[in-house]
XYZ file of C-alpha atoms in Angstrom:
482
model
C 34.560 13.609 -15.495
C 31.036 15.065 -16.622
C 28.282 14.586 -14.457
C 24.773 13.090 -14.797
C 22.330 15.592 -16.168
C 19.393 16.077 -13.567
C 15.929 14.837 -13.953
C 13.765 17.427 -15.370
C 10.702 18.870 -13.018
C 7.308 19.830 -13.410
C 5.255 21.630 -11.223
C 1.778 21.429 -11.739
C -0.367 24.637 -10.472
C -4.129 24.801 -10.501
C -5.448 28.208 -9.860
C -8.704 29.556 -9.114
C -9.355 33.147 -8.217
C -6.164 32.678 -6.462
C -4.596 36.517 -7.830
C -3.604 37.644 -4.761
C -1.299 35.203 -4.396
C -0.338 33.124 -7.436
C 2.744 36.086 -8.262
C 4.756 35.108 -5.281
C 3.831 31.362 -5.924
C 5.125 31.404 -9.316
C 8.155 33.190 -8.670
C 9.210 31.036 -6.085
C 9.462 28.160 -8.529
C 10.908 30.016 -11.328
C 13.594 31.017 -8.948
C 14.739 27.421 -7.778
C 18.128 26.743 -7.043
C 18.038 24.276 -9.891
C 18.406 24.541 -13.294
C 16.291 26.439 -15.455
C 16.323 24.170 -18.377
C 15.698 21.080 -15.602
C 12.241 22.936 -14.398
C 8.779 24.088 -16.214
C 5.649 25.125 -14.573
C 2.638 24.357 -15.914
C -0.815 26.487 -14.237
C -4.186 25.655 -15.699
C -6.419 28.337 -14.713
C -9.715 26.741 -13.702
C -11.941 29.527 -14.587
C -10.999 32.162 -12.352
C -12.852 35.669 -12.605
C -10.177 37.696 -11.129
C -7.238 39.013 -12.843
C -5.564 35.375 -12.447
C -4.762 34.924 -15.912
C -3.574 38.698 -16.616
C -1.158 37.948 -13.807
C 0.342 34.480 -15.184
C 0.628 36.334 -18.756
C 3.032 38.792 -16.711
C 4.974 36.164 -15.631
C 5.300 34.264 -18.430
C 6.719 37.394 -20.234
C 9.271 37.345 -17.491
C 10.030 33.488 -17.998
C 9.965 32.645 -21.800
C 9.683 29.196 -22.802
C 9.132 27.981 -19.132
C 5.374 28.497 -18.489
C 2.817 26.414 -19.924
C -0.688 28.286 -19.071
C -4.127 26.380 -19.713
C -7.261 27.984 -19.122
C -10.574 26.014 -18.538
C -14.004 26.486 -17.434
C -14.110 25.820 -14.098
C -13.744 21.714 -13.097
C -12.606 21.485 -9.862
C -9.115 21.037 -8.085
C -8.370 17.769 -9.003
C -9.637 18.422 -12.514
C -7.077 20.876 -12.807
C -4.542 19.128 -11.555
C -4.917 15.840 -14.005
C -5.232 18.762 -16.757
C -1.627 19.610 -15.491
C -0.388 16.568 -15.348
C -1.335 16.310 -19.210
C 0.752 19.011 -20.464
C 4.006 17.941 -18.366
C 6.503 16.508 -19.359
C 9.236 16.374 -16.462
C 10.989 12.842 -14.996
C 9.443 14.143 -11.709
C 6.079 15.988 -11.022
C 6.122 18.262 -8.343
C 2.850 19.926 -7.067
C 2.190 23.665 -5.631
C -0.516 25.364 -4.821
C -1.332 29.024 -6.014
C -0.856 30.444 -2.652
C 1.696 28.751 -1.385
C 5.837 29.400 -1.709
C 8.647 27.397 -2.259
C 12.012 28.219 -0.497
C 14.768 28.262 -2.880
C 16.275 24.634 -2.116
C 14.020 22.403 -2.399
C 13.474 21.111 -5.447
C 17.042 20.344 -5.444
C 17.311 19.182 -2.022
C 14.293 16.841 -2.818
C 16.086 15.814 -5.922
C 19.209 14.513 -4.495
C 17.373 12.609 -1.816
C 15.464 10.387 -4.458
C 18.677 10.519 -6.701
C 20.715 8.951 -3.481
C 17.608 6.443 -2.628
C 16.240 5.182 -5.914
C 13.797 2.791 -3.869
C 11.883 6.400 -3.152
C 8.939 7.141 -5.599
C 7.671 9.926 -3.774
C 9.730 12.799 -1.303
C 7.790 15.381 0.993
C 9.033 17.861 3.414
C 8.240 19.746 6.447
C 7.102 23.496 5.955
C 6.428 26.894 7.839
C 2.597 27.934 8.018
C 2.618 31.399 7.117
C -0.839 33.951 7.434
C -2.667 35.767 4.034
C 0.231 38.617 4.597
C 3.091 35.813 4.675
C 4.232 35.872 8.475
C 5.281 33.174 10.120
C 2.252 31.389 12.365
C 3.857 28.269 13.452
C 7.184 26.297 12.292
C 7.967 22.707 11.813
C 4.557 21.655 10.340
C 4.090 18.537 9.012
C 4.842 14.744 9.195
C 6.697 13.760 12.211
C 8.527 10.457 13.113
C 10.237 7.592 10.735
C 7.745 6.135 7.682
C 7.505 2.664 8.982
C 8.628 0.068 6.593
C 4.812 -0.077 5.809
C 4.351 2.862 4.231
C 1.101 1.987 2.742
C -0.327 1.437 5.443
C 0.623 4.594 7.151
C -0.174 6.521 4.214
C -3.808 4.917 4.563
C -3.929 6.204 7.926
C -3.701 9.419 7.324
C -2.548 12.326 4.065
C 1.420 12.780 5.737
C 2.396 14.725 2.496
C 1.206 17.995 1.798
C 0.577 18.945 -1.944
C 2.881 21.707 -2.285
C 5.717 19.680 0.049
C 5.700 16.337 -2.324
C 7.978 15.148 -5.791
C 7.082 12.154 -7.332
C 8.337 9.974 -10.099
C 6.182 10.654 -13.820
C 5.667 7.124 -13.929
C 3.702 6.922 -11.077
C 1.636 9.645 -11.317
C -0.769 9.045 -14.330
C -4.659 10.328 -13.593
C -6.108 11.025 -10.111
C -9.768 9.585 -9.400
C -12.625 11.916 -9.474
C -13.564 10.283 -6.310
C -10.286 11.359 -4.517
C -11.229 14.226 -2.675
C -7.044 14.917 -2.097
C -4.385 14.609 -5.284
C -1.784 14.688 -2.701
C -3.150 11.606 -0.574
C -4.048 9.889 -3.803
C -0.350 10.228 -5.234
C 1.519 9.460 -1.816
C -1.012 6.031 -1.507
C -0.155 5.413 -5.136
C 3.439 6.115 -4.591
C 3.613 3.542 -1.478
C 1.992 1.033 -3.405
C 5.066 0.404 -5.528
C 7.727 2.040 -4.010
C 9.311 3.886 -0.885
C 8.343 7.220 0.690
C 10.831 9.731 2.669
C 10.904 12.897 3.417
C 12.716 15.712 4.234
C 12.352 17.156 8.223
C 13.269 20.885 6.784
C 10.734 23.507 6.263
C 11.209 23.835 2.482
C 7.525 25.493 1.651
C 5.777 28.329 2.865
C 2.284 26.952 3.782
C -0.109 29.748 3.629
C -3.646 29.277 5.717
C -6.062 32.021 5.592
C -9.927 32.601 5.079
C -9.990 31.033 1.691
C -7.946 27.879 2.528
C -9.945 24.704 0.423
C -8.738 22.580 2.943
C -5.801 23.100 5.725
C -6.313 25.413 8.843
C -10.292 24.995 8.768
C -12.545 24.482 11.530
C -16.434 24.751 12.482
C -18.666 22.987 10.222
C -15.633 23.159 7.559
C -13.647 20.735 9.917
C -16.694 18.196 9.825
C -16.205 18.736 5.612
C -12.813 17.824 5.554
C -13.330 14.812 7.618
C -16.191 13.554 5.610
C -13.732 13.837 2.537
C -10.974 11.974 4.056
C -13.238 9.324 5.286
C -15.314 9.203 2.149
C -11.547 8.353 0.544
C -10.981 5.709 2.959
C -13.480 3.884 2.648
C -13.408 4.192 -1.520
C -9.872 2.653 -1.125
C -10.721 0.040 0.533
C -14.029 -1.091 -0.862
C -12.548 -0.233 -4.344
C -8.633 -1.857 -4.637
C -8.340 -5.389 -5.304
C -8.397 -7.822 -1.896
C -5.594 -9.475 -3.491
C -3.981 -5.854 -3.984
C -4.747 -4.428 -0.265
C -3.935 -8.261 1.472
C -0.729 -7.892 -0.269
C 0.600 -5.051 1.847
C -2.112 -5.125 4.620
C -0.999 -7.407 7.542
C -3.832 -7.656 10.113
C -2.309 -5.252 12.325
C -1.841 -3.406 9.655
C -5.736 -3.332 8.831
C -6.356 -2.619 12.977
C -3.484 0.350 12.196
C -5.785 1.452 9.570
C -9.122 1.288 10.675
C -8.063 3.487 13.595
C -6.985 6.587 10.811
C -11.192 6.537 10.075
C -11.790 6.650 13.756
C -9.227 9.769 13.831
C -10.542 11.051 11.166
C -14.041 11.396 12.771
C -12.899 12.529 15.710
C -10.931 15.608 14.183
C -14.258 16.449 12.215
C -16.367 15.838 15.670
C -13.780 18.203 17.258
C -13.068 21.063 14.944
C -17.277 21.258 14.723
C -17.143 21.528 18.847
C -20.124 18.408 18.913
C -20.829 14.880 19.177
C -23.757 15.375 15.990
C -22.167 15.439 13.025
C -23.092 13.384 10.132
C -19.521 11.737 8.517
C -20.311 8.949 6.478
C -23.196 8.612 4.355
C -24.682 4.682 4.423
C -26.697 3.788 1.625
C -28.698 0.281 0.980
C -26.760 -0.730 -1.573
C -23.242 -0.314 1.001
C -25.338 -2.753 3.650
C -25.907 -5.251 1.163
C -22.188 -4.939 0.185
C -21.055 -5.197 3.994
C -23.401 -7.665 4.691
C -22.285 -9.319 1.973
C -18.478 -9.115 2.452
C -19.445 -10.232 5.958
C -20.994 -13.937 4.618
C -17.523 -14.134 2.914
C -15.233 -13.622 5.585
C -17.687 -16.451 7.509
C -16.743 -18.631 4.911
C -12.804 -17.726 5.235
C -12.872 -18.374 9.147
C -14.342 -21.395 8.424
C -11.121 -22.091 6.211
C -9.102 -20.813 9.105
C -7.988 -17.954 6.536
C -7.429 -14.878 9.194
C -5.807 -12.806 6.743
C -8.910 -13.074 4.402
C -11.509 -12.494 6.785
C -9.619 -9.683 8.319
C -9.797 -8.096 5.086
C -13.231 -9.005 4.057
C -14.486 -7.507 7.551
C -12.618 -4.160 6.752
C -13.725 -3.858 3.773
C -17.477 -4.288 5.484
C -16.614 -1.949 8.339
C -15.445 0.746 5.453
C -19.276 -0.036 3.809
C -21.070 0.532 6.639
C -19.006 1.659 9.413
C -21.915 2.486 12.122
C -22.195 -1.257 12.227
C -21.219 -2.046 15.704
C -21.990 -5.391 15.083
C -19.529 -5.431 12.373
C -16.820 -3.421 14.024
C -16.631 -6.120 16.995
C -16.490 -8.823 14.823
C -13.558 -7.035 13.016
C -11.778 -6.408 16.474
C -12.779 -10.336 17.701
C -10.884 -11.534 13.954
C -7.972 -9.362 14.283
C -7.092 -10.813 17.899
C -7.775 -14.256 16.836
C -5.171 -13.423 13.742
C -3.226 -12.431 16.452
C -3.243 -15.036 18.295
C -2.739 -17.302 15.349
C 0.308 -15.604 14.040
C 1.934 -16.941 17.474
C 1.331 -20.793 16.507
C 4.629 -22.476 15.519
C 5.154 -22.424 11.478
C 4.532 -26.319 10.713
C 7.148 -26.049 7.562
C 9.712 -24.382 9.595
C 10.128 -20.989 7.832
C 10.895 -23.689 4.738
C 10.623 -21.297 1.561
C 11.445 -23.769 -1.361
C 9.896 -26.506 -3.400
C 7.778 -28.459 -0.932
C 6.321 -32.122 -1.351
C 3.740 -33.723 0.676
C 3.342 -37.241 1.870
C 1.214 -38.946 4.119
C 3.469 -41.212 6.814
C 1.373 -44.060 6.331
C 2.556 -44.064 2.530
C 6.086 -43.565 3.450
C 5.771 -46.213 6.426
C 4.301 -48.920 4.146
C 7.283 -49.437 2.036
C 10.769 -48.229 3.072
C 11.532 -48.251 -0.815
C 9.083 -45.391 -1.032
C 11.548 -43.333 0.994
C 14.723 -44.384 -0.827
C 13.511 -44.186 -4.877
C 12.241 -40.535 -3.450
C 15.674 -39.993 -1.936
C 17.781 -41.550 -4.819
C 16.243 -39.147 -7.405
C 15.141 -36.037 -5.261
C 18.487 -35.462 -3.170
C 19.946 -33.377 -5.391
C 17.390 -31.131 -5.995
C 18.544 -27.152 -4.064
C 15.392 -26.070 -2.012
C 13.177 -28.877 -2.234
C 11.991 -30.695 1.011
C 9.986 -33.715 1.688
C 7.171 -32.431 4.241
C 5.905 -36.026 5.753
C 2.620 -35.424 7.477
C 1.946 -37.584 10.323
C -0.301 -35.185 12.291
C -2.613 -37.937 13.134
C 0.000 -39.879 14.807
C 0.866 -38.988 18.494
C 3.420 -36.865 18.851
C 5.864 -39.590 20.400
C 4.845 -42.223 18.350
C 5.295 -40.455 14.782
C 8.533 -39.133 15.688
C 9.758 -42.331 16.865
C 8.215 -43.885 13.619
C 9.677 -41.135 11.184
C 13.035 -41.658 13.383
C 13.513 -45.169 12.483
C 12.107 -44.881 8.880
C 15.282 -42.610 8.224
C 17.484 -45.177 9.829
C 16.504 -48.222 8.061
C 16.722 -46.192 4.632
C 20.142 -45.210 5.695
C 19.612 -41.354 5.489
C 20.688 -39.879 9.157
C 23.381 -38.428 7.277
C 22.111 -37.362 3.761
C 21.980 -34.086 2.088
C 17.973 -34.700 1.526
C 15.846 -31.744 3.457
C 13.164 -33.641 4.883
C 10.389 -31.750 7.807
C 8.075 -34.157 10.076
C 5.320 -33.282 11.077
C 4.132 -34.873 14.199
C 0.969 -34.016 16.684
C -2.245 -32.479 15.907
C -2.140 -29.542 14.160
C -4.753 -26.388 14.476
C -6.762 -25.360 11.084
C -4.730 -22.518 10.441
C -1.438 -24.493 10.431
C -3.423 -27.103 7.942
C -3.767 -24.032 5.962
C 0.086 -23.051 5.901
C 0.683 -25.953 4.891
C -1.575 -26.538 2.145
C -0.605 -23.447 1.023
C 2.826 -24.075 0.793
C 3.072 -27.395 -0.947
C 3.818 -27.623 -4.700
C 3.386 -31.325 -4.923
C 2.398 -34.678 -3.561
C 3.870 -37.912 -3.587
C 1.253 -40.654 -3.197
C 0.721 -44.247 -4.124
C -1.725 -43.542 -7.098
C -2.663 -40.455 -8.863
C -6.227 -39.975 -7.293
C -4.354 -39.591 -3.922
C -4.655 -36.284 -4.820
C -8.054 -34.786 -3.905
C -8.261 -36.141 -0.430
C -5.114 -33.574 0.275
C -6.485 -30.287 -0.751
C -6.312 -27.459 0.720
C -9.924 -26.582 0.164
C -9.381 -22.853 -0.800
C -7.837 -24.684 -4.437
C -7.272 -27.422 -7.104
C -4.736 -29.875 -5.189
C -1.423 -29.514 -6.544
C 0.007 -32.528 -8.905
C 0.468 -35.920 -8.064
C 3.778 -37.752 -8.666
C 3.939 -41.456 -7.683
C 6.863 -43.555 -7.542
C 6.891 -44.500 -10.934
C 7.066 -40.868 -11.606
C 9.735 -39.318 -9.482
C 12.018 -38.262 -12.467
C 8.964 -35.919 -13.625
C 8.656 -34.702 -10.117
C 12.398 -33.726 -10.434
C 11.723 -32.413 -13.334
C 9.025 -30.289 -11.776
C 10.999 -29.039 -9.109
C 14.040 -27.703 -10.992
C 11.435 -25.973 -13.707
C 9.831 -24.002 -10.116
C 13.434 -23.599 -8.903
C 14.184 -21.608 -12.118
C 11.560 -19.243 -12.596
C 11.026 -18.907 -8.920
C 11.775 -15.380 -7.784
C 15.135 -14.168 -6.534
């Protein structure tokens, strides 16, 4: 029985003044336990004025038909990178630096792993740090611990995979931001945005720090640097992805979670300089107005009783202007009243399907209101009749509601029906509203007295109209998602 063919590689090398080191680099991927016709390397030279290119010319002569080699005027790491990413043309992009090594096994070891998991878009692994000569400094570096079920959020937090350490799938990987100071913490957020990401807990890479490191290993005023980059990315994440993008796969523990990687992030720059002065973030007028502004907004969402919203909105300030300490108590005072929130009972019950609203008082007024809805409704899957008698007391609607079902005969029918009896707080309004898909009222202009406020009301079916409503539900029941 033939097997699969394996996904071809590329690994993407930018190199700059890097001769010392870019042999050994470059020989450790052309000498992967993995196919030779599966893996290309592609090095863009960004300008170097050492014998960098004379070197890769050697190599290539060694490897025929497996190099690609740009040269450029010199543009900057990440420049260098997307250049890479350009000429490739592998199922999987795989990064490595110029001075770093790969041990022979992992590119397939990584390989297999997404192969076995095809939820994974990006793999990392652990690695060795190794001095300028090569030896051994200190093993097991690197990401420790499970990647929560979150993984954007973690990834947020804090760069877990290492450039030369991470694989991830072509179609993920398209251009990385000039404004991302890391392609490896770009790709990994991009990665966890859309799919899963693992990794392996075996030292697969040689990590080399020494004098000339760009980033890892670096302390002193360099350490304040490299915290001023990773905040500066941060906050352009947040202040730059879409709220409905970031609120999406931000929970607002999640947002506490990653507010706290800026405050680590400070505090390894503070650190590594050895003092509390240390500018990290630069504040300009224009980021005030925009946290100020985002501020007003998540007012108006509290208002709403929309925690997840203002949570978001007050991030999103805090990233703007985070010496605020006006703003980051507010976020901290939102976040525990979100908490404290997500511990109110769910009104609908967990219900996930086609919901319809109507006021007790309606339903009470006529038992025949209860009975045409029943006669046509009942045997629609996943659609529930959500009666709202939260201004009745909490004994007398259910007693109400009780007997209503009795008189119309439907103890025992298959009709999903959820009562909801006693005063309810904002934020439950909200689920609700938020929830429902339609309303069954007396006349069509029933309508705008029972919305939400954060959107148009949704339709209005009366009596005479309960086959459209029917209609209605079984169209939602058929696209709705799986």
């Amino acid at each position: 029985m033939a097997t699969a063919p394996l996904p071809k590689v590329s690994a993407l090398m930018g190199a700059y003044n890097y001769g010392t080191y870019i042999v050994e680099a470059i020989e450790s991927a052309m000498t992967q336990a993995y196919p030779p016709e599966c893996l290309e390397l592609v090095i863009v030279d960004d300008g170097s004025s050492d014998n960098t290119a004379e070197l890769v010319q050697g190599c290539i002569e060694r490897y025929p038909g497996r190099i690609k080699f740009v040269q450029q005027q010199n543009a900057g790491a990440t420049a260098a990178t997307n250049r890479a990413r350009r000429e490739a043309t592998g199922d999987l992009i795989a990064l490595l630096d110029a001075d770093d090594v790969w041990l022979p096994s992992k590119t397939i070891r990584q390989v297999e792993l997404m192969l076995g998991r095809p939820e994974l878009g990006l793999t990392f692994t652990r690695m060795t740090l190794v001095d300028g000569d090569g030896t051994p400094t200190f093993h097991n570096y690197g990401y420790q611990g499970p990647i929560p079920e979150n993984g954007f959020a973690r990834v947020l937090w804090e760069n877990v995979a290492v450039q030369s350490s991470l694989i991830i799938e072509a179609e993920l990987f398209d251009q990385i931001p000039a404004s991302a100071p890391y392609a490896d913490w770009w790709l990994a957020l991009v990665a966890a945005q859309y799919k899963k990401v693992d990794y392996l807990a075996d030292e697969l890479v040689l990590y080399r720090w020494h004098g000339a490191n760009i980033t890892g290993g670096v302390g002193g005023t360099k350490a304040l640097r490299e915290a001023q980059k990773g905040i500066e990315f941060q906050r352009w994440v947040l202040r730059n992805f879409e709220l409905d993008e970031l609120s999406a796969r931000l929970s607002p523990a999640d947002m506490a979670f990653v507010w706290s990687g800026l405050e680590n992030q400070a505090q390894k720059g503070l650190s590594g300089l050895r003092s509390h002065f240390g500018v990290l973030a630069t504040v300009s007028d224009t980021d005030r107005d925009d946290a100020a502004r985002d501020a007003d907004a998540a007012d108006a969402a509290l208002a709403r009783a929309d925690y997840q919203r203002a949570c978001l909105l007050l991030l999103r300030a805090c990233a703007a202007d985070p010496y605020d300490a006006d703003l980051r108590a507010r976020f901290s005072a939102t976040i525990a009243e979100a908490d404290t929130d997500e511990d109110l009972p769910d009104p609908l019950g967990g219900h996930q399907g086609f919901a319809v609203l109507a006021q007790a008082e309606f339903l009470l007024g006529d038992d025949s209101r209860l009975r045409s809805y029943a006669a046509v409704m009942g045997s629609v899957a996943d659609a529930a009749l959500v009666i709202d008698a939260s201004n009745m007391d909490h004994a007398e609607g259910a007693q109400a509601l009780g007997a209503l079902v009795e008189r119309c005969g439907l103890a025992d029918a298959e009709l999903t029906m959820i009562g909801i009896v006693g005063e309810l707080q904002p934020s439950q309004r909200r689920r609700v509203d938020s929830a429902i898909h339609a309303l069954y009222a007396e006349t069509a202009g029933s309508g705008e007295a029972l919305a939400s406020g954060s959107g148009p009301a949704p339709p209005v079916f009366t009596p005479d109209a309960l086959e459209d409503l029917r209609q209605t539900a079984t169209r939602w029941r058929a696209d709705a998602p799986t």
